mmCIF file with all atom_site columns, C-alpha atoms in Angstrom:
data_model
loop_
_atom_site.group_PDB
_atom_site.id
_atom_site.type_symbol
_atom_site.label_atom_id
_atom_site.label_alt_id
_atom_site.label_comp_id
_atom_site.label_asym_id
_atom_site.label_entity_id
_atom_site.label_seq_id
_atom_site.pdbx_PDB_ins_code
_atom_site.Cartn_x
_atom_site.Cartn_y
_atom_site.Cartn_z
_atom_site.occupancy
_atom_site.B_iso_or_equiv
_atom_site.pdbx_formal_charge
_atom_site.auth_seq_id
_atom_site.auth_comp_id
_atom_site.auth_asym_id
_atom_site.auth_atom_id
_atom_site.pdbx_PDB_model_num
ATOM 1   C CA . MET A 1 1   ? -118.713 74.719  303.131 1.00 0.00 ? 1   MET A CA 1
ATOM 2   C CA . ALA A 1 2   ? -118.497 72.550  306.129 1.00 0.00 ? 2   ALA A CA 1
ATOM 3   C CA . GLU A 1 3   ? -120.847 73.220  308.970 1.00 0.00 ? 3   GLU A CA 1
ATOM 4   C CA . THR A 1 4   ? -120.568 71.933  312.460 1.00 0.00 ? 4   THR A CA 1
ATOM 5   C CA . SER A 1 5   ? -123.602 70.344  313.978 1.00 0.00 ? 5   SER A CA 1
ATOM 6   C CA . SER A 1 6   ? -124.334 71.589  317.434 1.00 0.00 ? 6   SER A CA 1
ATOM 7   C CA . ARG A 1 7   ? -125.890 68.373  318.561 1.00 0.00 ? 7   ARG A CA 1
ATOM 8   C CA . THR A 1 8   ? -123.131 65.883  317.575 1.00 0.00 ? 8   THR A CA 1
ATOM 9   C CA . GLY A 1 9   ? -120.152 68.117  317.229 1.00 0.00 ? 9   GLY A CA 1
ATOM 10  C CA . LYS A 1 10  ? -119.251 66.580  313.866 1.00 0.00 ? 10  LYS A CA 1
ATOM 11  C CA . THR A 1 11  ? -118.568 68.394  310.653 1.00 0.00 ? 11  THR A CA 1
ATOM 12  C CA . GLU A 1 12  ? -121.341 67.942  308.084 1.00 0.00 ? 12  GLU A CA 1
ATOM 13  C CA . ASN A 1 13  ? -121.534 68.920  304.463 1.00 0.00 ? 13  ASN A CA 1
ATOM 14  C CA . PRO A 1 14  ? -125.031 68.865  302.964 1.00 0.00 ? 14  PRO A CA 1
ATOM 15  C CA . GLN A 1 15  ? -123.710 68.605  299.389 1.00 0.00 ? 15  GLN A CA 1
ATOM 16  C CA . VAL A 1 16  ? -121.953 65.287  300.063 1.00 0.00 ? 16  VAL A CA 1
ATOM 17  C CA . SER A 1 17  ? -124.074 62.248  300.723 1.00 0.00 ? 17  SER A CA 1
ATOM 18  C CA . HIS A 1 18  ? -123.865 58.480  300.676 1.00 0.00 ? 18  HIS A CA 1
ATOM 19  C CA . GLU A 1 19  ? -126.187 55.707  299.537 1.00 0.00 ? 19  GLU A CA 1
ATOM 20  C CA . GLN A 1 20  ? -128.975 55.380  302.017 1.00 0.00 ? 20  GLN A CA 1
ATOM 21  C CA . SER A 1 21  ? -129.555 51.634  301.567 1.00 0.00 ? 21  SER A CA 1
ATOM 22  C CA . ASP A 1 22  ? -127.376 48.619  300.856 1.00 0.00 ? 22  ASP A CA 1
ATOM 23  C CA . VAL A 1 23  ? -127.862 46.260  297.925 1.00 0.00 ? 23  VAL A CA 1
ATOM 24  C CA . ASN A 1 24  ? -131.446 45.054  297.574 1.00 0.00 ? 24  ASN A CA 1
ATOM 25  C CA . VAL A 1 25  ? -131.066 41.487  298.858 1.00 0.00 ? 25  VAL A CA 1
ATOM 26  C CA . ARG A 1 26  ? -134.660 40.585  298.104 1.00 0.00 ? 26  ARG A CA 1
ATOM 27  C CA . ARG A 1 27  ? -134.207 41.315  294.384 1.00 0.00 ? 27  ARG A CA 1
ATOM 28  C CA . ILE A 1 28  ? -130.942 39.329  294.201 1.00 0.00 ? 28  ILE A CA 1
ATOM 29  C CA . LEU A 1 29  ? -132.566 36.322  295.875 1.00 0.00 ? 29  LEU A CA 1
ATOM 30  C CA . ALA A 1 30  ? -135.579 36.579  293.560 1.00 0.00 ? 30  ALA A CA 1
ATOM 31  C CA . PHE A 1 31  ? -133.273 36.636  290.527 1.00 0.00 ? 31  PHE A CA 1
ATOM 32  C CA . GLY A 1 32  ? -131.324 33.577  291.792 1.00 0.00 ? 32  GLY A CA 1
ATOM 33  C CA . LEU A 1 33  ? -134.570 31.731  292.534 1.00 0.00 ? 33  LEU A CA 1
ATOM 34  C CA . GLY A 1 34  ? -135.822 32.593  289.025 1.00 0.00 ? 34  GLY A CA 1
ATOM 35  C CA . LEU A 1 35  ? -132.617 31.152  287.518 1.00 0.00 ? 35  LEU A CA 1
ATOM 36  C CA . LEU A 1 36  ? -133.013 27.990  289.583 1.00 0.00 ? 36  LEU A CA 1
ATOM 37  C CA . VAL A 1 37  ? -136.639 27.543  288.532 1.00 0.00 ? 37  VAL A CA 1
ATOM 38  C CA . ALA A 1 38  ? -135.735 28.175  284.875 1.00 0.00 ? 38  ALA A CA 1
ATOM 39  C CA . GLY A 1 39  ? -132.934 25.569  285.073 1.00 0.00 ? 39  GLY A CA 1
ATOM 40  C CA . VAL A 1 40  ? -135.249 22.961  286.582 1.00 0.00 ? 40  VAL A CA 1
ATOM 41  C CA . VAL A 1 41  ? -137.952 23.663  283.978 1.00 0.00 ? 41  VAL A CA 1
ATOM 42  C CA . ILE A 1 42  ? -135.407 23.349  281.151 1.00 0.00 ? 42  ILE A CA 1
ATOM 43  C CA . GLN A 1 43  ? -134.057 20.065  282.551 1.00 0.00 ? 43  GLN A CA 1
ATOM 44  C CA . LEU A 1 44  ? -137.578 18.629  282.905 1.00 0.00 ? 44  LEU A CA 1
ATOM 45  C CA . GLY A 1 45  ? -138.419 19.761  279.370 1.00 0.00 ? 45  GLY A CA 1
ATOM 46  C CA . MET A 1 46  ? -135.318 18.058  277.951 1.00 0.00 ? 46  MET A CA 1
ATOM 47  C CA . TRP A 1 47  ? -136.092 14.851  279.888 1.00 0.00 ? 47  TRP A CA 1
ATOM 48  C CA . TRP A 1 48  ? -139.639 14.832  278.530 1.00 0.00 ? 48  TRP A CA 1
ATOM 49  C CA . LEU A 1 49  ? -138.385 15.534  274.972 1.00 0.00 ? 49  LEU A CA 1
ATOM 50  C CA . PHE A 1 50  ? -135.879 12.662  275.001 1.00 0.00 ? 50  PHE A CA 1
ATOM 51  C CA . ASP A 1 51  ? -138.410 10.237  276.480 1.00 0.00 ? 51  ASP A CA 1
ATOM 52  C CA . SER A 1 52  ? -141.006 11.119  273.858 1.00 0.00 ? 52  SER A CA 1
ATOM 53  C CA . LEU A 1 53  ? -138.462 10.800  271.026 1.00 0.00 ? 53  LEU A CA 1
ATOM 54  C CA . ALA A 1 54  ? -137.288 7.414   272.320 1.00 0.00 ? 54  ALA A CA 1
ATOM 55  C CA . ALA A 1 55  ? -140.884 6.172   272.545 1.00 0.00 ? 55  ALA A CA 1
ATOM 56  C CA . ARG A 1 56  ? -141.598 7.419   269.025 1.00 0.00 ? 56  ARG A CA 1
ATOM 57  C CA . THR A 1 57  ? -138.527 5.665   267.639 1.00 0.00 ? 57  THR A CA 1
ATOM 58  C CA . ALA A 1 58  ? -139.530 2.417   269.335 1.00 0.00 ? 58  ALA A CA 1
ATOM 59  C CA . GLN A 1 59  ? -143.057 2.677   267.862 1.00 0.00 ? 59  GLN A CA 1
ATOM 60  C CA . LEU A 1 60  ? -141.889 3.185   264.293 1.00 0.00 ? 60  LEU A CA 1
ATOM 61  C CA . ASP A 1 61  ? -140.639 -0.439  264.151 1.00 0.00 ? 61  ASP A CA 1
ATOM 62  C CA . GLN A 1 62  ? -138.457 0.100   261.115 1.00 0.00 ? 62  GLN A CA 1
ATOM 63  C CA . PRO A 1 63  ? -136.919 -2.906  259.362 1.00 0.00 ? 63  PRO A CA 1
ATOM 64  C CA . ARG A 1 64  ? -133.415 -3.844  260.405 1.00 0.00 ? 64  ARG A CA 1
ATOM 65  C CA . SER A 1 65  ? -130.510 -2.420  258.505 1.00 0.00 ? 65  SER A CA 1
ATOM 66  C CA . PRO A 1 66  ? -128.880 -4.939  256.138 1.00 0.00 ? 66  PRO A CA 1
ATOM 67  C CA . LEU A 1 67  ? -125.561 -4.136  257.789 1.00 0.00 ? 67  LEU A CA 1
ATOM 68  C CA . ALA A 1 68  ? -126.880 -5.309  261.173 1.00 0.00 ? 68  ALA A CA 1
ATOM 69  C CA . SER A 1 69  ? -127.307 -9.018  260.483 1.00 0.00 ? 69  SER A CA 1
ATOM 70  C CA . SER A 1 70  ? -127.185 -11.684 263.148 1.00 0.00 ? 70  SER A CA 1
ATOM 71  C CA . SER A 1 71  ? -124.906 -14.325 261.614 1.00 0.00 ? 71  SER A CA 1
ATOM 72  C CA . PRO A 1 72  ? -121.161 -13.710 261.419 1.00 0.00 ? 72  PRO A CA 1
ATOM 73  C CA . ARG A 1 73  ? -121.024 -14.785 257.770 1.00 0.00 ? 73  ARG A CA 1
ATOM 74  C CA . GLU A 1 74  ? -123.603 -12.193 256.785 1.00 0.00 ? 74  GLU A CA 1
ATOM 75  C CA . SER A 1 75  ? -121.942 -9.484  258.882 1.00 0.00 ? 75  SER A CA 1
ATOM 76  C CA . LEU A 1 76  ? -118.756 -9.482  256.786 1.00 0.00 ? 76  LEU A CA 1
ATOM 77  C CA . PRO A 1 77  ? -118.605 -6.742  254.162 1.00 0.00 ? 77  PRO A CA 1
ATOM 78  C CA . PRO A 1 78  ? -117.837 -7.647  250.561 1.00 0.00 ? 78  PRO A CA 1
ATOM 79  C CA . GLU A 1 79  ? -114.256 -8.029  249.379 1.00 0.00 ? 79  GLU A CA 1
ATOM 80  C CA . PRO A 1 80  ? -111.802 -6.268  249.640 1.00 0.00 ? 80  PRO A CA 1
ATOM 81  C CA . ARG A 1 81  ? -111.941 -5.987  253.424 1.00 0.00 ? 81  ARG A CA 1
ATOM 82  C CA . LEU A 1 82  ? -109.850 -3.919  255.780 1.00 0.00 ? 82  LEU A CA 1
ATOM 83  C CA . GLN A 1 83  ? -107.263 -5.675  257.884 1.00 0.00 ? 83  GLN A CA 1
ATOM 84  C CA . VAL A 1 84  ? -108.695 -7.408  260.908 1.00 0.00 ? 84  VAL A CA 1
ATOM 85  C CA . SER A 1 85  ? -105.400 -7.601  262.773 1.00 0.00 ? 85  SER A CA 1
ATOM 86  C CA . PRO A 1 86  ? -102.782 -5.326  261.188 1.00 0.00 ? 86  PRO A CA 1
ATOM 87  C CA . ALA A 1 87  ? -100.092 -6.249  263.719 1.00 0.00 ? 87  ALA A CA 1
ATOM 88  C CA . GLN A 1 88  ? -100.437 -9.964  262.948 1.00 0.00 ? 88  GLN A CA 1
ATOM 89  C CA . ASP A 1 89  ? -100.505 -9.263  259.196 1.00 0.00 ? 89  ASP A CA 1
ATOM 90  C CA . LEU A 1 90  ? -97.318  -7.224  259.464 1.00 0.00 ? 90  LEU A CA 1
ATOM 91  C CA . LYS A 1 91  ? -95.650  -9.973  261.473 1.00 0.00 ? 91  LYS A CA 1
ATOM 92  C CA . GLU A 1 92  ? -96.586  -12.556 258.824 1.00 0.00 ? 92  GLU A CA 1
ATOM 93  C CA . LEU A 1 93  ? -95.355  -10.284 256.013 1.00 0.00 ? 93  LEU A CA 1
ATOM 94  C CA . ARG A 1 94  ? -92.013  -9.734  257.737 1.00 0.00 ? 94  ARG A CA 1
ATOM 95  C CA . ALA A 1 95  ? -91.654  -13.485 258.369 1.00 0.00 ? 95  ALA A CA 1
ATOM 96  C CA . ALA A 1 96  ? -92.286  -14.212 254.678 1.00 0.00 ? 96  ALA A CA 1
ATOM 97  C CA . GLU A 1 97  ? -89.779  -11.542 253.635 1.00 0.00 ? 97  GLU A CA 1
ATOM 98  C CA . ASP A 1 98  ? -87.172  -12.899 256.072 1.00 0.00 ? 98  ASP A CA 1
ATOM 99  C CA . ALA A 1 99  ? -87.733  -16.429 254.745 1.00 0.00 ? 99  ALA A CA 1
ATOM 100 C CA . MET A 1 100 ? -87.175  -15.150 251.219 1.00 0.00 ? 100 MET A CA 1
ATOM 101 C CA . LEU A 1 101 ? -84.036  -13.210 252.224 1.00 0.00 ? 101 LEU A CA 1
ATOM 102 C CA . HIS A 1 102 ? -82.479  -16.181 254.004 1.00 0.00 ? 102 HIS A CA 1
ATOM 103 C CA . SER A 1 103 ? -83.169  -19.006 251.544 1.00 0.00 ? 103 SER A CA 1
ATOM 104 C CA . TYR A 1 104 ? -82.239  -20.244 248.109 1.00 0.00 ? 104 TYR A CA 1
ATOM 105 C CA . GLY A 1 105 ? -84.852  -20.311 245.375 1.00 0.00 ? 105 GLY A CA 1
ATOM 106 C CA . TRP A 1 106 ? -85.659  -19.742 241.762 1.00 0.00 ? 106 TRP A CA 1
ATOM 107 C CA . VAL A 1 107 ? -86.607  -16.262 240.607 1.00 0.00 ? 107 VAL A CA 1
ATOM 108 C CA . ASP A 1 108 ? -86.962  -17.366 236.959 1.00 0.00 ? 108 ASP A CA 1
ATOM 109 C CA . GLN A 1 109 ? -86.099  -21.006 236.351 1.00 0.00 ? 109 GLN A CA 1
ATOM 110 C CA . GLN A 1 110 ? -86.270  -20.771 232.543 1.00 0.00 ? 110 GLN A CA 1
ATOM 111 C CA . ALA A 1 111 ? -83.825  -17.871 232.464 1.00 0.00 ? 111 ALA A CA 1
ATOM 112 C CA . GLY A 1 112 ? -81.609  -19.473 235.100 1.00 0.00 ? 112 GLY A CA 1
ATOM 113 C CA . VAL A 1 113 ? -82.023  -16.669 237.651 1.00 0.00 ? 113 VAL A CA 1
ATOM 114 C CA . VAL A 1 114 ? -81.743  -17.796 241.266 1.00 0.00 ? 114 VAL A CA 1
ATOM 115 C CA . ARG A 1 115 ? -82.097  -16.173 244.656 1.00 0.00 ? 115 ARG A CA 1
ATOM 116 C CA . ILE A 1 116 ? -79.384  -16.668 247.283 1.00 0.00 ? 116 ILE A CA 1
ATOM 117 C CA . PRO A 1 117 ? -79.472  -15.773 250.998 1.00 0.00 ? 117 PRO A CA 1
ATOM 118 C CA . ILE A 1 118 ? -78.515  -12.200 251.747 1.00 0.00 ? 118 ILE A CA 1
ATOM 119 C CA . GLU A 1 119 ? -75.641  -13.268 254.024 1.00 0.00 ? 119 GLU A CA 1
ATOM 120 C CA . ARG A 1 120 ? -74.126  -15.360 251.240 1.00 0.00 ? 120 ARG A CA 1
ATOM 121 C CA . ALA A 1 121 ? -74.526  -12.506 248.768 1.00 0.00 ? 121 ALA A CA 1
ATOM 122 C CA . MET A 1 122 ? -72.663  -10.176 251.126 1.00 0.00 ? 122 MET A CA 1
ATOM 123 C CA . GLU A 1 123 ? -69.881  -12.739 251.571 1.00 0.00 ? 123 GLU A CA 1
ATOM 124 C CA . LEU A 1 124 ? -69.503  -13.142 247.813 1.00 0.00 ? 124 LEU A CA 1
ATOM 125 C CA . LEU A 1 125 ? -69.459  -9.399  247.356 1.00 0.00 ? 125 LEU A CA 1
ATOM 126 C CA . ALA A 1 126 ? -66.776  -9.021  250.024 1.00 0.00 ? 126 ALA A CA 1
ATOM 127 C CA . GLU A 1 127 ? -64.654  -11.826 248.531 1.00 0.00 ? 127 GLU A CA 1
ATOM 128 C CA . HIS A 1 128 ? -64.794  -10.848 244.887 1.00 0.00 ? 128 HIS A CA 1
ATOM 129 C CA . GLY A 1 129 ? -65.269  -7.161  245.160 1.00 0.00 ? 129 GLY A CA 1
ATOM 130 C CA . LYS A 1 130 ? -67.871  -4.823  243.851 1.00 0.00 ? 130 LYS A CA 1
ATOM 131 C CA . GLU A 1 131 ? -66.266  -4.287  240.467 1.00 0.00 ? 131 GLU A CA 1
ATOM 132 C CA . GLU A 1 132 ? -65.999  -7.971  239.642 1.00 0.00 ? 132 GLU A CA 1
ATOM 133 C CA . ALA A 1 133 ? -69.646  -8.407  240.459 1.00 0.00 ? 133 ALA A CA 1
ATOM 134 C CA . LYS A 1 134 ? -70.470  -5.569  238.059 1.00 0.00 ? 134 LYS A CA 1
ATOM 135 C CA . GLY A 1 135 ? -68.120  -7.028  235.445 1.00 0.00 ? 135 GLY A CA 1
ATOM 136 C CA . LYS A 1 136 ? -69.742  -10.448 235.623 1.00 0.00 ? 136 LYS A CA 1
ATOM 137 C CA . ARG A 1 137 ? -73.165  -8.953  235.262 1.00 0.00 ? 137 ARG A CA 1
ATOM 138 C CA . ARG A 1 138 ? -72.038  -6.909  232.256 1.00 0.00 ? 138 ARG A CA 1
ATOM 139 C CA . LYS A 1 139 ? -70.203  -9.868  230.780 1.00 0.00 ? 139 LYS A CA 1
ATOM 140 C CA . GLY A 1 140 ? -73.366  -11.912 230.908 1.00 0.00 ? 140 GLY A CA 1
ATOM 141 C CA . GLU A 1 141 ? -75.305  -9.089  229.237 1.00 0.00 ? 141 GLU A CA 1
ATOM 142 C CA . GLY A 1 142 ? -72.895  -7.715  226.672 1.00 0.00 ? 142 GLY A CA 1
ATOM 143 C CA . GLY A 1 143 ? -69.978  -10.101 226.289 1.00 0.00 ? 143 GLY A CA 1
ATOM 144 C CA . ARG A 1 144 ? -66.519  -8.638  225.624 1.00 0.00 ? 144 ARG A CA 1
ATOM 145 C CA . ALA A 1 145 ? -67.666  -5.003  225.431 1.00 0.00 ? 145 ALA A CA 1
ATOM 146 C CA . ALA A 1 146 ? -68.920  -5.121  229.010 1.00 0.00 ? 146 ALA A CA 1
ATOM 147 C CA . GLU A 1 147 ? -65.648  -6.658  230.204 1.00 0.00 ? 147 GLU A CA 1
ATOM 148 C CA . THR A 1 148 ? -63.628  -3.934  228.455 1.00 0.00 ? 148 THR A CA 1
ATOM 149 C CA . GLY A 1 149 ? -65.778  -1.246  230.054 1.00 0.00 ? 149 GLY A CA 1
ATOM 150 C CA . ALA A 1 150 ? -65.242  -2.766  233.486 1.00 0.00 ? 150 ALA A CA 1
ATOM 151 C CA . SER A 1 151 ? -61.452  -2.887  233.012 1.00 0.00 ? 151 SER A CA 1
ATOM 152 C CA . GLN A 1 152 ? -61.427  0.706   231.809 1.00 0.00 ? 152 GLN A CA 1
ATOM 153 C CA . SER A 1 153 ? -63.333  1.868   234.855 1.00 0.00 ? 153 SER A CA 1
ATOM 154 C CA . ARG A 1 154 ? -60.853  0.031   237.122 1.00 0.00 ? 154 ARG A CA 1
ATOM 155 C CA . GLU A 1 155 ? -57.945  1.798   235.435 1.00 0.00 ? 155 GLU A CA 1
ATOM 156 C CA . GLY A 1 156 ? -59.652  5.138   235.996 1.00 0.00 ? 156 GLY A CA 1
ATOM 157 C CA . GLU A 1 157 ? -60.064  4.381   239.691 1.00 0.00 ? 157 GLU A CA 1
ATOM 158 C CA . GLN A 1 158 ? -56.393  3.391   240.111 1.00 0.00 ? 158 GLN A CA 1
ATOM 159 C CA . ARG A 1 159 ? -55.135  6.647   238.618 1.00 0.00 ? 159 ARG A CA 1
#
């Protein structure tokens, strides 16, 4: 199996060997250079393509889109439009709702229905109670029958 060389004094085995050369550096460099050249050619090709397409588009001289008008009046789309400033619109809506909640006004003047401020409505509800408010509403709608129903429901609650 192993033989000793008389010249070096080392053990040698002719069946076992190693790679005689390292990696071929010249081929690796050629491959890298080929990739670099291909990348540059592709970049130049893309630059040329975009320039030619831009020049072609400029030469076509198409008419302007109707949506791209110069005056502000013409630039507005037809009604209904989207909100221009939603935050401001919401603020105005809330202010109008608050004004309605905190003021007196007619809901239906012919029917005699009025609107009172929410604070006053809560005070009245606390003073007279929930059941009396229901009884008054029923009394206005159904007369004596509504009042009897309200008194019956109060008796059921007390039991």
